[in-house]
């Protein structure tokens, strides 16, 4: 899918446990987009602003590094 203007990146290395958002979905600031497991803790990755999900770059089970783009939104 086309990348959106706002990139939501991983704040730390870890593993994606679950993806809650899908492309085309409207989200509000603070909505949980996905769950990232890091250091045995589950971290909610939330929308930084209201918008629409443009693309989801990762899937459950993927390992990510700090700064990797998880989702883009408009």
PDB file of N, CA, C and O in Angstrom:
ATOM      1  N   UNK A   1       0.815  -1.208   0.000  1.00  0.00           N
ATOM      2  CA  UNK A   1       0.000   0.000   0.000  1.00  0.00           C
ATOM      3  C   UNK A   1       0.839   1.243   0.000  1.00  0.00           C
ATOM      4  O   UNK A   1       2.034   1.188   0.280  1.00  0.00           O
ATOM      5  N   UNK A   2       0.224   2.349  -0.320  1.00  0.00           N
ATOM      6  CA  UNK A   2       0.921   3.626  -0.337  1.00  0.00           C
ATOM      7  C   UNK A   2       1.243   4.063   1.089  1.00  0.00           C
ATOM      8  O   UNK A   2       0.454   3.843   1.996  1.00  0.00           O
ATOM      9  N   UNK A   3       2.397   4.620   1.260  1.00  0.00           N
ATOM     10  CA  UNK A   3       2.795   5.086   2.590  1.00  0.00           C
ATOM     11  C   UNK A   3       2.078   6.394   2.915  1.00  0.00           C
ATOM     12  O   UNK A   3       1.874   7.228   2.038  1.00  0.00           O
ATOM     13  N   UNK A   4       1.702   6.517   4.179  1.00  0.00           N
ATOM     14  CA  UNK A   4       1.063   7.742   4.627  1.00  0.00           C
ATOM     15  C   UNK A   4       2.095   8.789   5.002  1.00  0.00           C
ATOM     16  O   UNK A   4       3.294   8.534   4.997  1.00  0.00           O
ATOM     17  N   UNK A   5       1.615   9.967   5.364  1.00  0.00           N
ATOM     18  CA  UNK A   5       2.507  11.075   5.674  1.00  0.00           C
ATOM     19  C   UNK A   5       3.091  10.987   7.080  1.00  0.00           C
ATOM     20  O   UNK A   5       4.107  11.595   7.369  1.00  0.00           O
ATOM     21  N   UNK A   6       2.458  10.201   7.957  1.00  0.00           N
ATOM     22  CA  UNK A   6       2.935  10.060   9.335  1.00  0.00           C
ATOM     23  C   UNK A   6       3.379   8.620   9.547  1.00  0.00           C
ATOM     24  O   UNK A   6       2.604   7.685   9.332  1.00  0.00           O
ATOM     25  N   UNK A   7       4.641   8.441   9.945  1.00  0.00           N
ATOM     26  CA  UNK A   7       5.157   7.102  10.213  1.00  0.00           C
ATOM     27  C   UNK A   7       5.131   6.840  11.712  1.00  0.00           C
ATOM     28  O   UNK A   7       5.580   7.673  12.501  1.00  0.00           O
ATOM     29  N   UNK A   8       4.576   5.704  12.105  1.00  0.00           N
ATOM     30  CA  UNK A   8       4.611   5.272  13.505  1.00  0.00           C
ATOM     31  C   UNK A   8       5.723   4.236  13.596  1.00  0.00           C
ATOM     32  O   UNK A   8       5.677   3.205  12.924  1.00  0.00           O
ATOM     33  N   UNK A   9       6.745   4.534  14.408  1.00  0.00           N
ATOM     34  CA  UNK A   9       7.924   3.671  14.464  1.00  0.00           C
ATOM     35  C   UNK A   9       8.018   2.925  15.789  1.00  0.00           C
ATOM     36  O   UNK A   9       7.411   3.319  16.787  1.00  0.00           O
ATOM     37  N   UNK A  10       8.798   1.865  15.785  1.00  0.00           N
ATOM     38  CA  UNK A  10       9.021   1.076  17.001  1.00  0.00           C
ATOM     39  C   UNK A  10       9.890   1.875  17.966  1.00  0.00           C
ATOM     40  O   UNK A  10      10.952   2.359  17.582  1.00  0.00           O
ATOM     41  N   UNK A  11       9.455   2.012  19.224  1.00  0.00           N
ATOM     42  CA  UNK A  11      10.257   2.773  20.190  1.00  0.00           C
ATOM     43  C   UNK A  11      11.440   1.971  20.717  1.00  0.00           C
ATOM     44  O   UNK A  11      12.354   2.532  21.304  1.00  0.00           O
ATOM     45  N   UNK A  12      11.423   0.645  20.511  1.00  0.00           N
ATOM     46  CA  UNK A  12      12.479  -0.227  21.027  1.00  0.00           C
ATOM     47  C   UNK A  12      12.455  -1.525  20.233  1.00  0.00           C
ATOM     48  O   UNK A  12      11.464  -1.833  19.580  1.00  0.00           O
ATOM     49  N   UNK A  13      13.558  -2.287  20.270  1.00  0.00           N
ATOM     50  CA  UNK A  13      13.540  -3.582  19.600  1.00  0.00           C
ATOM     51  C   UNK A  13      12.575  -4.533  20.301  1.00  0.00           C
ATOM     52  O   UNK A  13      12.393  -4.454  21.515  1.00  0.00           O
ATOM     53  N   UNK A  14      11.965  -5.408  19.542  1.00  0.00           N
ATOM     54  CA  UNK A  14      11.053  -6.371  20.143  1.00  0.00           C
ATOM     55  C   UNK A  14      10.361  -7.197  19.090  1.00  0.00           C
ATOM     56  O   UNK A  14      10.771  -7.243  17.935  1.00  0.00           O
ATOM     57  N   UNK A  15       9.275  -7.853  19.531  1.00  0.00           N
ATOM     58  CA  UNK A  15       8.513  -8.734  18.656  1.00  0.00           C
ATOM     59  C   UNK A  15       7.063  -8.283  18.643  1.00  0.00           C
ATOM     60  O   UNK A  15       6.493  -7.972  19.691  1.00  0.00           O
ATOM     61  N   UNK A  16       6.459  -8.255  17.456  1.00  0.00           N
ATOM     62  CA  UNK A  16       5.055  -7.863  17.322  1.00  0.00           C
ATOM     63  C   UNK A  16       4.180  -9.028  17.773  1.00  0.00           C
ATOM     64  O   UNK A  16       4.257 -10.122  17.213  1.00  0.00           O
ATOM     65  N   UNK A  17       3.378  -8.793  18.807  1.00  0.00           N
ATOM     66  CA  UNK A  17       2.483  -9.845  19.311  1.00  0.00           C
ATOM     67  C   UNK A  17       1.141  -9.825  18.604  1.00  0.00           C
ATOM     68  O   UNK A  17       0.544 -10.873  18.370  1.00  0.00           O
ATOM     69  N   UNK A  18       0.659  -8.635  18.291  1.00  0.00           N
ATOM     70  CA  UNK A  18      -0.640  -8.539  17.644  1.00  0.00           C
ATOM     71  C   UNK A  18      -0.797  -7.209  16.933  1.00  0.00           C
ATOM     72  O   UNK A  18      -0.296  -6.195  17.402  1.00  0.00           O
ATOM     73  N   UNK A  19      -1.466  -7.240  15.786  1.00  0.00           N
ATOM     74  CA  UNK A  19      -1.737  -6.023  15.015  1.00  0.00           C
ATOM     75  C   UNK A  19      -3.234  -5.742  15.108  1.00  0.00           C
ATOM     76  O   UNK A  19      -4.052  -6.577  14.760  1.00  0.00           O
ATOM     77  N   UNK A  20      -3.582  -4.568  15.618  1.00  0.00           N
ATOM     78  CA  UNK A  20      -4.984  -4.206  15.840  1.00  0.00           C
ATOM     79  C   UNK A  20      -5.548  -3.331  14.729  1.00  0.00           C
ATOM     80  O   UNK A  20      -6.754  -3.179  14.618  1.00  0.00           O
ATOM     81  N   UNK A  21      -4.653  -2.724  13.960  1.00  0.00           N
ATOM     82  CA  UNK A  21      -5.097  -1.780  12.925  1.00  0.00           C
ATOM     83  C   UNK A  21      -4.965  -2.403  11.544  1.00  0.00           C
ATOM     84  O   UNK A  21      -4.144  -3.287  11.326  1.00  0.00           O
ATOM     85  N   UNK A  22      -5.784  -1.930  10.616  1.00  0.00           N
ATOM     86  CA  UNK A  22      -5.681  -2.381   9.230  1.00  0.00           C
ATOM     87  C   UNK A  22      -5.750  -1.173   8.305  1.00  0.00           C
ATOM     88  O   UNK A  22      -6.271  -0.119   8.680  1.00  0.00           O
ATOM     89  N   UNK A  23      -5.208  -1.333   7.105  1.00  0.00           N
ATOM     90  CA  UNK A  23      -5.184  -0.236   6.133  1.00  0.00           C
ATOM     91  C   UNK A  23      -6.603   0.243   5.850  1.00  0.00           C
ATOM     92  O   UNK A  23      -7.526  -0.561   5.709  1.00  0.00           O
ATOM     93  N   UNK A  24      -6.762   1.576   5.825  1.00  0.00           N
ATOM     94  CA  UNK A  24      -8.069   2.151   5.560  1.00  0.00           C
ATOM     95  C   UNK A  24      -8.892   2.423   6.805  1.00  0.00           C
ATOM     96  O   UNK A  24      -9.927   3.078   6.739  1.00  0.00           O
ATOM     97  N   UNK A  25      -8.424   1.918   7.946  1.00  0.00           N
ATOM     98  CA  UNK A  25      -9.161   2.086   9.199  1.00  0.00           C
ATOM     99  C   UNK A  25      -8.952   3.498   9.751  1.00  0.00           C
ATOM    100  O   UNK A  25      -7.841   4.008   9.771  1.00  0.00           O
ATOM    101  N   UNK A  26     -10.033   4.111  10.192  1.00  0.00           N
ATOM    102  CA  UNK A  26      -9.939   5.419  10.851  1.00  0.00           C
ATOM    103  C   UNK A  26      -9.595   5.198  12.320  1.00  0.00           C
ATOM    104  O   UNK A  26     -10.161   4.319  12.963  1.00  0.00           O
ATOM    105  N   UNK A  27      -8.640   5.956  12.825  1.00  0.00           N
ATOM    106  CA  UNK A  27      -8.232   5.831  14.223  1.00  0.00           C
ATOM    107  C   UNK A  27      -8.213   7.198  14.887  1.00  0.00           C
ATOM    108  O   UNK A  27      -8.094   8.225  14.223  1.00  0.00           O
ATOM    109  N   UNK A  28      -8.342   7.180  16.192  1.00  0.00           N
ATOM    110  CA  UNK A  28      -8.249   8.401  16.994  1.00  0.00           C
ATOM    111  C   UNK A  28      -6.922   8.382  17.748  1.00  0.00           C
ATOM    112  O   UNK A  28      -6.360   7.315  18.013  1.00  0.00           O
ATOM    113  N   UNK A  29      -6.438   9.567  18.106  1.00  0.00           N
ATOM    114  CA  UNK A  29      -5.211   9.664  18.886  1.00  0.00           C
ATOM    115  C   UNK A  29      -5.343   8.786  20.128  1.00  0.00           C
ATOM    116  O   UNK A  29      -6.345   8.854  20.837  1.00  0.00           O
ATOM    117  N   UNK A  30      -4.333   7.941  20.362  1.00  0.00           N
ATOM    118  CA  UNK A  30      -4.336   7.079  21.536  1.00  0.00           C
ATOM    119  C   UNK A  30      -4.888   5.688  21.292  1.00  0.00           C
ATOM    120  O   UNK A  30      -4.742   4.806  22.138  1.00  0.00           O
ATOM    121  N   UNK A  31      -5.519   5.458  20.118  1.00  0.00           N
ATOM    122  CA  UNK A  31      -5.996   4.104  19.795  1.00  0.00           C
ATOM    123  C   UNK A  31      -4.807   3.159  19.692  1.00  0.00           C
ATOM    124  O   UNK A  31      -3.755   3.520  19.162  1.00  0.00           O
ATOM    125  N   UNK A  32      -4.967   1.937  20.183  1.00  0.00           N
ATOM    126  CA  UNK A  32      -3.902   0.943  20.118  1.00  0.00           C
ATOM    127  C   UNK A  32      -3.809   0.390  18.698  1.00  0.00           C
ATOM    128  O   UNK A  32      -4.790  -0.124  18.157  1.00  0.00           O
ATOM    129  N   UNK A  33      -2.632   0.515  18.098  1.00  0.00           N
ATOM    130  CA  UNK A  33      -2.410   0.027  16.736  1.00  0.00           C
ATOM    131  C   UNK A  33      -1.839  -1.386  16.738  1.00  0.00           C
ATOM    132  O   UNK A  33      -2.152  -2.199  15.877  1.00  0.00           O
ATOM    133  N   UNK A  34      -0.957  -1.656  17.714  1.00  0.00           N
ATOM    134  CA  UNK A  34      -0.382  -2.991  17.829  1.00  0.00           C
ATOM    135  C   UNK A  34       0.256  -3.171  19.187  1.00  0.00           C
ATOM    136  O   UNK A  34       0.421  -2.220  19.936  1.00  0.00           O
ATOM    137  N   UNK A  35       0.565  -4.437  19.491  1.00  0.00           N
ATOM    138  CA  UNK A  35       1.222  -4.781  20.752  1.00  0.00           C
ATOM    139  C   UNK A  35       2.648  -5.230  20.429  1.00  0.00           C
ATOM    140  O   UNK A  35       2.849  -6.128  19.606  1.00  0.00           O
ATOM    141  N   UNK A  36       3.619  -4.594  21.072  1.00  0.00           N
ATOM    142  CA  UNK A  36       5.039  -4.907  20.891  1.00  0.00           C
ATOM    143  C   UNK A  36       5.579  -5.495  22.184  1.00  0.00           C
ATOM    144  O   UNK A  36       5.477  -4.859  23.240  1.00  0.00           O
ATOM    145  N   UNK A  37       6.117  -6.715  22.104  1.00  0.00           N
ATOM    146  CA  UNK A  37       6.727  -7.326  23.287  1.00  0.00           C
ATOM    147  C   UNK A  37       8.210  -6.997  23.297  1.00  0.00           C
ATOM    148  O   UNK A  37       8.916  -7.245  22.320  1.00  0.00           O
ATOM    149  N   UNK A  38       8.657  -6.405  24.398  1.00  0.00           N
ATOM    150  CA  UNK A  38      10.074  -6.078  24.562  1.00  0.00           C
ATOM    151  C   UNK A  38      10.446  -6.319  26.011  1.00  0.00           C
ATOM    152  O   UNK A  38       9.725  -5.903  26.913  1.00  0.00           O
ATOM    153  N   UNK A  39      11.522  -7.008  26.232  1.00  0.00           N
ATOM    154  CA  UNK A  39      11.996  -7.322  27.583  1.00  0.00           C
ATOM    155  C   UNK A  39      10.881  -7.922  28.439  1.00  0.00           C
ATOM    156  O   UNK A  39      10.658  -7.521  29.576  1.00  0.00           O
ATOM    157  N   UNK A  40      10.151  -8.872  27.872  1.00  0.00           N
ATOM    158  CA  UNK A  40       9.080  -9.600  28.560  1.00  0.00           C
ATOM    159  C   UNK A  40       7.889  -8.722  28.967  1.00  0.00           C
ATOM    160  O   UNK A  40       7.056  -9.110  29.761  1.00  0.00           O
ATOM    161  N   UNK A  41       7.843  -7.516  28.421  1.00  0.00           N
ATOM    162  CA  UNK A  41       6.710  -6.630  28.704  1.00  0.00           C
ATOM    163  C   UNK A  41       5.949  -6.360  27.421  1.00  0.00           C
ATOM    164  O   UNK A  41       6.543  -6.256  26.352  1.00  0.00           O
ATOM    165  N   UNK A  42       4.622  -6.248  27.543  1.00  0.00           N
ATOM    166  CA  UNK A  42       3.803  -5.911  26.391  1.00  0.00           C
ATOM    167  C   UNK A  42       3.603  -4.402  26.350  1.00  0.00           C
ATOM    168  O   UNK A  42       3.150  -3.807  27.322  1.00  0.00           O
ATOM    169  N   UNK A  43       3.993  -3.791  25.245  1.00  0.00           N
ATOM    170  CA  UNK A  43       3.882  -2.347  25.070  1.00  0.00           C
ATOM    171  C   UNK A  43       2.849  -2.040  23.999  1.00  0.00           C
ATOM    172  O   UNK A  43       2.927  -2.595  22.900  1.00  0.00           O
ATOM    173  N   UNK A  44       1.900  -1.182  24.323  1.00  0.00           N
ATOM    174  CA  UNK A  44       0.907  -0.779  23.340  1.00  0.00           C
ATOM    175  C   UNK A  44       1.495   0.326  22.473  1.00  0.00           C
ATOM    176  O   UNK A  44       2.003   1.318  22.984  1.00  0.00           O
ATOM    177  N   UNK A  45       1.445   0.109  21.155  1.00  0.00           N
ATOM    178  CA  UNK A  45       1.858   1.150  20.213  1.00  0.00           C
ATOM    179  C   UNK A  45       0.579   1.874  19.796  1.00  0.00           C
ATOM    180  O   UNK A  45      -0.319   1.262  19.215  1.00  0.00           O
ATOM    181  N   UNK A  46       0.501   3.159  20.115  1.00  0.00           N
ATOM    182  CA  UNK A  46      -0.746   3.908  19.929  1.00  0.00           C
ATOM    183  C   UNK A  46      -0.615   4.940  18.810  1.00  0.00           C
ATOM    184  O   UNK A  46       0.478   5.388  18.483  1.00  0.00           O
ATOM    185  N   UNK A  47      -1.766   5.312  18.268  1.00  0.00           N
ATOM    186  CA  UNK A  47      -1.806   6.332  17.221  1.00  0.00           C
ATOM    187  C   UNK A  47      -1.382   7.677  17.809  1.00  0.00           C
ATOM    188  O   UNK A  47      -1.895   8.081  18.853  1.00  0.00           O
ATOM    189  N   UNK A  48      -0.441   8.375  17.146  1.00  0.00           N
ATOM    190  CA  UNK A  48       0.020   9.673  17.658  1.00  0.00           C
ATOM    191  C   UNK A  48      -0.970  10.804  17.398  1.00  0.00           C
ATOM    192  O   UNK A  48      -0.852  11.880  17.961  1.00  0.00           O
ATOM    193  N   UNK A  49      -1.949  10.552  16.530  1.00  0.00           N
ATOM    194  CA  UNK A  49      -2.925  11.589  16.164  1.00  0.00           C
ATOM    195  C   UNK A  49      -4.137  10.911  15.527  1.00  0.00           C
ATOM    196  O   UNK A  49      -4.103   9.735  15.227  1.00  0.00           O
ATOM    197  N   UNK A  50      -5.205  11.684  15.351  1.00  0.00           N
ATOM    198  CA  UNK A  50      -6.357  11.183  14.602  1.00  0.00           C
ATOM    199  C   UNK A  50      -5.946  11.026  13.142  1.00  0.00           C
ATOM    200  O   UNK A  50      -5.129  11.799  12.640  1.00  0.00           O
ATOM    201  N   UNK A  51      -6.509  10.041  12.473  1.00  0.00           N
ATOM    202  CA  UNK A  51      -6.199   9.875  11.059  1.00  0.00           C
ATOM    203  C   UNK A  51      -6.708   8.554  10.524  1.00  0.00           C
ATOM    204  O   UNK A  51      -7.529   7.880  11.149  1.00  0.00           O
ATOM    205  N   UNK A  52      -6.189   8.199   9.364  1.00  0.00           N
ATOM    206  CA  UNK A  52      -6.554   6.954   8.699  1.00  0.00           C
ATOM    207  C   UNK A  52      -5.284   6.149   8.459  1.00  0.00           C
ATOM    208  O   UNK A  52      -4.273   6.704   8.019  1.00  0.00           O
ATOM    209  N   UNK A  53      -5.339   4.857   8.755  1.00  0.00           N
ATOM    210  CA  UNK A  53      -4.193   3.987   8.525  1.00  0.00           C
ATOM    211  C   UNK A  53      -3.967   3.861   7.013  1.00  0.00           C
ATOM    212  O   UNK A  53      -4.877   3.469   6.286  1.00  0.00           O
ATOM    213  N   UNK A  54      -2.768   4.223   6.556  1.00  0.00           N
ATOM    214  CA  UNK A  54      -2.440   4.127   5.126  1.00  0.00           C
ATOM    215  C   UNK A  54      -1.846   2.762   4.810  1.00  0.00           C
ATOM    216  O   UNK A  54      -2.184   2.142   3.809  1.00  0.00           O
ATOM    217  N   UNK A  55      -0.950   2.284   5.671  1.00  0.00           N
ATOM    218  CA  UNK A  55      -0.343   0.975   5.451  1.00  0.00           C
ATOM    219  C   UNK A  55       0.129   0.392   6.767  1.00  0.00           C
ATOM    220  O   UNK A  55       0.483   1.123   7.696  1.00  0.00           O
ATOM    221  N   UNK A  56       0.117  -0.937   6.844  1.00  0.00           N
ATOM    222  CA  UNK A  56       0.659  -1.670   7.990  1.00  0.00           C
ATOM    223  C   UNK A  56       1.876  -2.419   7.469  1.00  0.00           C
ATOM    224  O   UNK A  56       1.771  -3.220   6.540  1.00  0.00           O
ATOM    225  N   UNK A  57       3.038  -2.132   8.051  1.00  0.00           N
ATOM    226  CA  UNK A  57       4.307  -2.641   7.516  1.00  0.00           C
ATOM    227  C   UNK A  57       4.773  -3.948   8.164  1.00  0.00           C
ATOM    228  O   UNK A  57       5.741  -4.541   7.701  1.00  0.00           O
ATOM    229  N   UNK A  58       4.126  -4.344   9.253  1.00  0.00           N
ATOM    230  CA  UNK A  58       4.571  -5.534   9.987  1.00  0.00           C
ATOM    231  C   UNK A  58       3.381  -6.456  10.261  1.00  0.00           C
ATOM    232  O   UNK A  58       2.234  -6.036  10.151  1.00  0.00           O
ATOM    233  N   UNK A  59       3.688  -7.687  10.622  1.00  0.00           N
ATOM    234  CA  UNK A  59       2.663  -8.667  10.967  1.00  0.00           C
ATOM    235  C   UNK A  59       3.010  -9.289  12.310  1.00  0.00           C
ATOM    236  O   UNK A  59       4.153  -9.199  12.777  1.00  0.00           O
ATOM    237  N   UNK A  60       2.021  -9.926  12.932  1.00  0.00           N
ATOM    238  CA  UNK A  60       2.258 -10.606  14.208  1.00  0.00           C
ATOM    239  C   UNK A  60       3.377 -11.625  14.027  1.00  0.00           C
ATOM    240  O   UNK A  60       3.419 -12.344  13.031  1.00  0.00           O
ATOM    241  N   UNK A  61       4.296 -11.641  14.990  1.00  0.00           N
ATOM    242  CA  UNK A  61       5.415 -12.570  14.927  1.00  0.00           C
ATOM    243  C   UNK A  61       6.691 -11.943  14.379  1.00  0.00           C
ATOM    244  O   UNK A  61       7.770 -12.503  14.534  1.00  0.00           O
ATOM    245  N   UNK A  62       6.557 -10.786  13.725  1.00  0.00           N
ATOM    246  CA  UNK A  62       7.744 -10.113  13.177  1.00  0.00           C
ATOM    247  C   UNK A  62       8.616  -9.552  14.301  1.00  0.00           C
ATOM    248  O   UNK A  62       8.105  -9.057  15.301  1.00  0.00           O
ATOM    249  N   UNK A  63       9.919  -9.631  14.109  1.00  0.00           N
ATOM    250  CA  UNK A  63      10.856  -8.946  15.002  1.00  0.00           C
ATOM    251  C   UNK A  63      11.176  -7.589  14.392  1.00  0.00           C
ATOM    252  O   UNK A  63      11.351  -7.480  13.185  1.00  0.00           O
ATOM    253  N   UNK A  64      11.226  -6.569  15.238  1.00  0.00           N
ATOM    254  CA  UNK A  64      11.505  -5.221  14.764  1.00  0.00           C
ATOM    255  C   UNK A  64      12.645  -4.614  15.564  1.00  0.00           C
ATOM    256  O   UNK A  64      12.909  -5.018  16.688  1.00  0.00           O
ATOM    257  N   UNK A  65      13.314  -3.652  14.960  1.00  0.00           N
ATOM    258  CA  UNK A  65      14.361  -2.897  15.624  1.00  0.00           C
ATOM    259  C   UNK A  65      13.833  -1.507  15.948  1.00  0.00           C
ATOM    260  O   UNK A  65      12.877  -1.044  15.326  1.00  0.00           O
ATOM    261  N   UNK A  66      14.475  -0.847  16.882  1.00  0.00           N
ATOM    262  CA  UNK A  66      14.096   0.510  17.236  1.00  0.00           C
ATOM    263  C   UNK A  66      14.162   1.400  16.000  1.00  0.00           C
ATOM    264  O   UNK A  66      15.146   1.373  15.268  1.00  0.00           O
ATOM    265  N   UNK A  67      13.078   2.141  15.741  1.00  0.00           N
ATOM    266  CA  UNK A  67      13.035   3.043  14.600  1.00  0.00           C
ATOM    267  C   UNK A  67      12.400   2.449  13.355  1.00  0.00           C
ATOM    268  O   UNK A  67      12.135   3.161  12.397  1.00  0.00           O
ATOM    269  N   UNK A  68      12.174   1.121  13.352  1.00  0.00           N
ATOM    270  CA  UNK A  68      11.488   0.502  12.196  1.00  0.00           C
ATOM    271  C   UNK A  68      10.086   1.073  12.059  1.00  0.00           C
ATOM    272  O   UNK A  68       9.386   1.281  13.054  1.00  0.00           O
ATOM    273  N   UNK A  69       9.648   1.303  10.836  1.00  0.00           N
ATOM    274  CA  UNK A  69       8.300   1.799  10.587  1.00  0.00           C
ATOM    275  C   UNK A  69       7.307   0.649  10.741  1.00  0.00           C
ATOM    276  O   UNK A  69       7.443  -0.391  10.111  1.00  0.00           O
ATOM    277  N   UNK A  70       6.324   0.836  11.617  1.00  0.00           N
ATOM    278  CA  UNK A  70       5.305  -0.184  11.879  1.00  0.00           C
ATOM    279  C   UNK A  70       4.051   0.075  11.057  1.00  0.00           C
ATOM    280  O   UNK A  70       3.487  -0.824  10.464  1.00  0.00           O
ATOM    281  N   UNK A  71       3.623   1.338  11.078  1.00  0.00           N
ATOM    282  CA  UNK A  71       2.381   1.746  10.428  1.00  0.00           C
ATOM    283  C   UNK A  71       2.607   3.131   9.850  1.00  0.00           C
ATOM    284  O   UNK A  71       3.328   3.935  10.436  1.00  0.00           O
ATOM    285  N   UNK A  72       1.968   3.426   8.721  1.00  0.00           N
ATOM    286  CA  UNK A  72       1.917   4.809   8.257  1.00  0.00           C
ATOM    287  C   UNK A  72       0.469   5.245   8.236  1.00  0.00           C
ATOM    288  O   UNK A  72      -0.440   4.415   8.057  1.00  0.00           O
ATOM    289  N   UNK A  73       0.251   6.520   8.472  1.00  0.00           N
ATOM    290  CA  UNK A  73      -1.110   7.049   8.508  1.00  0.00           C
ATOM    291  C   UNK A  73      -1.182   8.444   7.908  1.00  0.00           C
ATOM    292  O   UNK A  73      -0.159   9.114   7.769  1.00  0.00           O
ATOM    293  N   UNK A  74      -2.378   8.829   7.527  1.00  0.00           N
ATOM    294  CA  UNK A  74      -2.628  10.165   6.983  1.00  0.00           C
ATOM    295  C   UNK A  74      -3.530  10.924   7.941  1.00  0.00           C
ATOM    296  O   UNK A  74      -4.275  10.335   8.694  1.00  0.00           O
TER     297      UNK A  74
END
